[in-house]
mmCIF file with all atom_site columns, C-alpha atoms in Angstrom:
data_model
loop_
_atom_site.group_PDB
_atom_site.id
_atom_site.type_symbol
_atom_site.label_atom_id
_atom_site.label_alt_id
_atom_site.label_comp_id
_atom_site.label_asym_id
_atom_site.label_entity_id
_atom_site.label_seq_id
_atom_site.pdbx_PDB_ins_code
_atom_site.Cartn_x
_atom_site.Cartn_y
_atom_site.Cartn_z
_atom_site.occupancy
_atom_site.B_iso_or_equiv
_atom_site.pdbx_formal_charge
_atom_site.auth_seq_id
_atom_site.auth_comp_id
_atom_site.auth_asym_id
_atom_site.auth_atom_id
_atom_site.pdbx_PDB_model_num
ATOM 1  C CA . UNK A 1 1  ? 15.178 35.234 9.638  1.00 63.00 ? 1  UNK A CA 1
ATOM 2  C CA . UNK A 1 2  ? 16.912 37.573 12.094 1.00 71.00 ? 2  UNK A CA 1
ATOM 3  C CA . UNK A 1 3  ? 13.945 39.934 11.964 1.00 73.00 ? 3  UNK A CA 1
ATOM 4  C CA . UNK A 1 4  ? 11.545 37.166 12.967 1.00 79.00 ? 4  UNK A CA 1
ATOM 5  C CA . UNK A 1 5  ? 13.853 36.181 15.821 1.00 77.00 ? 5  UNK A CA 1
ATOM 6  C CA . UNK A 1 6  ? 14.065 39.815 16.928 1.00 76.00 ? 6  UNK A CA 1
ATOM 7  C CA . UNK A 1 7  ? 10.264 40.063 16.996 1.00 79.00 ? 7  UNK A CA 1
ATOM 8  C CA . UNK A 1 8  ? 9.895  36.876 19.032 1.00 83.00 ? 8  UNK A CA 1
ATOM 9  C CA . UNK A 1 9  ? 12.635 37.870 21.480 1.00 83.00 ? 9  UNK A CA 1
ATOM 10 C CA . UNK A 1 10 ? 11.158 41.380 21.664 1.00 82.00 ? 10 UNK A CA 1
ATOM 11 C CA . UNK A 1 11 ? 7.756  39.999 22.581 1.00 85.00 ? 11 UNK A CA 1
ATOM 12 C CA . UNK A 1 12 ? 9.301  37.821 25.304 1.00 87.00 ? 12 UNK A CA 1
ATOM 13 C CA . UNK A 1 13 ? 11.361 40.733 26.659 1.00 86.00 ? 13 UNK A CA 1
ATOM 14 C CA . UNK A 1 14 ? 8.339  43.049 26.606 1.00 85.00 ? 14 UNK A CA 1
ATOM 15 C CA . UNK A 1 15 ? 6.214  40.457 28.412 1.00 86.00 ? 15 UNK A CA 1
ATOM 16 C CA . UNK A 1 16 ? 8.897  39.951 31.074 1.00 87.00 ? 16 UNK A CA 1
ATOM 17 C CA . UNK A 1 17 ? 9.252  43.693 31.579 1.00 85.00 ? 17 UNK A CA 1
ATOM 18 C CA . UNK A 1 18 ? 5.478  44.033 31.998 1.00 83.00 ? 18 UNK A CA 1
ATOM 19 C CA . UNK A 1 19 ? 5.514  41.135 34.447 1.00 84.00 ? 19 UNK A CA 1
ATOM 20 C CA . UNK A 1 20 ? 8.158  42.841 36.605 1.00 83.00 ? 20 UNK A CA 1
ATOM 21 C CA . UNK A 1 21 ? 6.480  46.266 36.404 1.00 79.00 ? 21 UNK A CA 1
ATOM 22 C CA . UNK A 1 22 ? 3.996  46.644 39.275 1.00 75.00 ? 22 UNK A CA 1
ATOM 23 C CA . UNK A 1 23 ? 0.451  47.782 38.598 1.00 73.00 ? 23 UNK A CA 1
ATOM 24 C CA . UNK A 1 24 ? -1.617 47.675 35.456 1.00 74.00 ? 24 UNK A CA 1
ATOM 25 C CA . UNK A 1 25 ? -0.095 48.856 32.206 1.00 71.00 ? 25 UNK A CA 1
ATOM 26 C CA . UNK A 1 26 ? -2.309 50.165 29.454 1.00 76.00 ? 26 UNK A CA 1
ATOM 27 C CA . UNK A 1 27 ? -0.313 48.677 26.602 1.00 76.00 ? 27 UNK A CA 1
ATOM 28 C CA . UNK A 1 28 ? -1.619 46.411 23.930 1.00 78.00 ? 28 UNK A CA 1
ATOM 29 C CA . UNK A 1 29 ? 0.213  43.585 22.229 1.00 77.00 ? 29 UNK A CA 1
ATOM 30 C CA . UNK A 1 30 ? 1.785  45.894 19.654 1.00 83.00 ? 30 UNK A CA 1
ATOM 31 C CA . UNK A 1 31 ? 2.982  48.309 22.349 1.00 82.00 ? 31 UNK A CA 1
ATOM 32 C CA . UNK A 1 32 ? 4.522  45.451 24.302 1.00 80.00 ? 32 UNK A CA 1
ATOM 33 C CA . UNK A 1 33 ? 6.147  44.123 21.133 1.00 81.00 ? 33 UNK A CA 1
ATOM 34 C CA . UNK A 1 34 ? 7.501  47.539 20.160 1.00 85.00 ? 34 UNK A CA 1
ATOM 35 C CA . UNK A 1 35 ? 8.962  48.298 23.571 1.00 85.00 ? 35 UNK A CA 1
ATOM 36 C CA . UNK A 1 36 ? 10.363 44.767 23.815 1.00 84.00 ? 36 UNK A CA 1
ATOM 37 C CA . UNK A 1 37 ? 12.057 45.070 20.424 1.00 86.00 ? 37 UNK A CA 1
ATOM 38 C CA . UNK A 1 38 ? 13.462 48.465 21.428 1.00 88.00 ? 38 UNK A CA 1
ATOM 39 C CA . UNK A 1 39 ? 14.723 46.924 24.662 1.00 85.00 ? 39 UNK A CA 1
ATOM 40 C CA . UNK A 1 40 ? 16.251 44.013 22.730 1.00 83.00 ? 40 UNK A CA 1
ATOM 41 C CA . UNK A 1 41 ? 18.073 46.410 20.432 1.00 84.00 ? 41 UNK A CA 1
ATOM 42 C CA . UNK A 1 42 ? 19.356 48.427 23.402 1.00 84.00 ? 42 UNK A CA 1
ATOM 43 C CA . UNK A 1 43 ? 20.492 45.219 25.124 1.00 81.00 ? 43 UNK A CA 1
ATOM 44 C CA . UNK A 1 44 ? 22.261 44.067 21.963 1.00 79.00 ? 44 UNK A CA 1
ATOM 45 C CA . UNK A 1 45 ? 24.033 47.398 21.585 1.00 82.00 ? 45 UNK A CA 1
ATOM 46 C CA . UNK A 1 46 ? 25.165 47.398 25.224 1.00 83.00 ? 46 UNK A CA 1
ATOM 47 C CA . UNK A 1 47 ? 26.407 43.795 24.937 1.00 80.00 ? 47 UNK A CA 1
ATOM 48 C CA . UNK A 1 48 ? 28.230 44.735 21.756 1.00 81.00 ? 48 UNK A CA 1
ATOM 49 C CA . UNK A 1 49 ? 29.846 47.757 23.408 1.00 86.00 ? 49 UNK A CA 1
ATOM 50 C CA . UNK A 1 50 ? 30.998 45.559 26.300 1.00 83.00 ? 50 UNK A CA 1
ATOM 51 C CA . UNK A 1 51 ? 32.511 43.100 23.831 1.00 81.00 ? 51 UNK A CA 1
ATOM 52 C CA . UNK A 1 52 ? 30.347 40.112 24.787 1.00 78.00 ? 52 UNK A CA 1
ATOM 53 C CA . UNK A 1 53 ? 28.657 39.675 21.410 1.00 71.00 ? 53 UNK A CA 1
ATOM 54 C CA . UNK A 1 54 ? 27.130 41.638 18.593 1.00 69.00 ? 54 UNK A CA 1
ATOM 55 C CA . UNK A 1 55 ? 23.768 43.326 18.320 1.00 69.00 ? 55 UNK A CA 1
ATOM 56 C CA . UNK A 1 56 ? 22.109 40.300 16.685 1.00 69.00 ? 56 UNK A CA 1
ATOM 57 C CA . UNK A 1 57 ? 23.482 37.769 19.202 1.00 70.00 ? 57 UNK A CA 1
ATOM 58 C CA . UNK A 1 58 ? 21.594 38.499 22.393 1.00 64.00 ? 58 UNK A CA 1
ATOM 59 C CA . UNK A 1 59 ? 23.490 36.719 25.174 1.00 77.00 ? 59 UNK A CA 1
ATOM 60 C CA . UNK A 1 60 ? 22.700 36.557 28.901 1.00 82.00 ? 60 UNK A CA 1
ATOM 61 C CA . UNK A 1 61 ? 24.102 40.011 29.680 1.00 81.00 ? 61 UNK A CA 1
ATOM 62 C CA . UNK A 1 62 ? 22.348 41.519 26.678 1.00 80.00 ? 62 UNK A CA 1
ATOM 63 C CA . UNK A 1 63 ? 19.083 39.811 27.640 1.00 82.00 ? 63 UNK A CA 1
ATOM 64 C CA . UNK A 1 64 ? 19.239 41.211 31.182 1.00 84.00 ? 64 UNK A CA 1
ATOM 65 C CA . UNK A 1 65 ? 20.013 44.698 29.890 1.00 84.00 ? 65 UNK A CA 1
ATOM 66 C CA . UNK A 1 66 ? 17.193 44.327 27.332 1.00 84.00 ? 66 UNK A CA 1
ATOM 67 C CA . UNK A 1 67 ? 14.628 43.495 30.033 1.00 86.00 ? 67 UNK A CA 1
ATOM 68 C CA . UNK A 1 68 ? 15.818 46.437 32.155 1.00 87.00 ? 68 UNK A CA 1
ATOM 69 C CA . UNK A 1 69 ? 15.656 48.757 29.129 1.00 87.00 ? 69 UNK A CA 1
ATOM 70 C CA . UNK A 1 70 ? 12.153 47.544 28.220 1.00 87.00 ? 70 UNK A CA 1
ATOM 71 C CA . UNK A 1 71 ? 11.112 48.017 31.871 1.00 87.00 ? 71 UNK A CA 1
ATOM 72 C CA . UNK A 1 72 ? 12.326 51.615 31.711 1.00 88.00 ? 72 UNK A CA 1
ATOM 73 C CA . UNK A 1 73 ? 10.661 52.191 28.349 1.00 87.00 ? 73 UNK A CA 1
ATOM 74 C CA . UNK A 1 74 ? 7.346  50.922 29.727 1.00 85.00 ? 74 UNK A CA 1
ATOM 75 C CA . UNK A 1 75 ? 7.696  53.381 32.603 1.00 83.00 ? 75 UNK A CA 1
ATOM 76 C CA . UNK A 1 76 ? 8.318  56.217 30.155 1.00 85.00 ? 76 UNK A CA 1
ATOM 77 C CA . UNK A 1 77 ? 5.343  55.157 28.016 1.00 82.00 ? 77 UNK A CA 1
ATOM 78 C CA . UNK A 1 78 ? 3.110  55.072 31.093 1.00 79.00 ? 78 UNK A CA 1
ATOM 79 C CA . UNK A 1 79 ? 4.315  58.511 32.151 1.00 79.00 ? 79 UNK A CA 1
ATOM 80 C CA . UNK A 1 80 ? 3.621  59.949 28.732 1.00 80.00 ? 80 UNK A CA 1
ATOM 81 C CA . UNK A 1 81 ? 0.140  58.430 28.557 1.00 71.00 ? 81 UNK A CA 1
ATOM 82 C CA . UNK A 1 82 ? -0.699 59.682 32.066 1.00 67.00 ? 82 UNK A CA 1
ATOM 83 C CA . UNK A 1 83 ? 0.168  63.250 31.045 1.00 68.00 ? 83 UNK A CA 1
ATOM 84 C CA . UNK A 1 84 ? -2.204 63.027 28.085 1.00 67.00 ? 84 UNK A CA 1
ATOM 85 C CA . UNK A 1 85 ? -5.168 62.132 30.313 1.00 60.00 ? 85 UNK A CA 1
#
C-alpha cells in the first residue's frame, strides 16, 4: 500500500515541479512519475534527517523539499537531453 501511495505522491510532486519549471519540458508521464518519486524519496530522507518524520511519512517540510528536488531533477534531465541533441 505504501508503494501505491508513493507513486501517487510522486506523480503529484512531479506535476507540481513541472508546473513551476518555466518553458516546455520534454518529459512523458513516466518521466514525470519517475522524477516525482525520486523527489519524494529525497524529501522523505531530508525530513527524516531533520527529525520531522520518517521516509514514508511525507510531511509539509518533506513535501516542499520533494518538490524542490523534483524541480532540480527535471532541470538535470532537460540538460542531459539537450546535450544529446
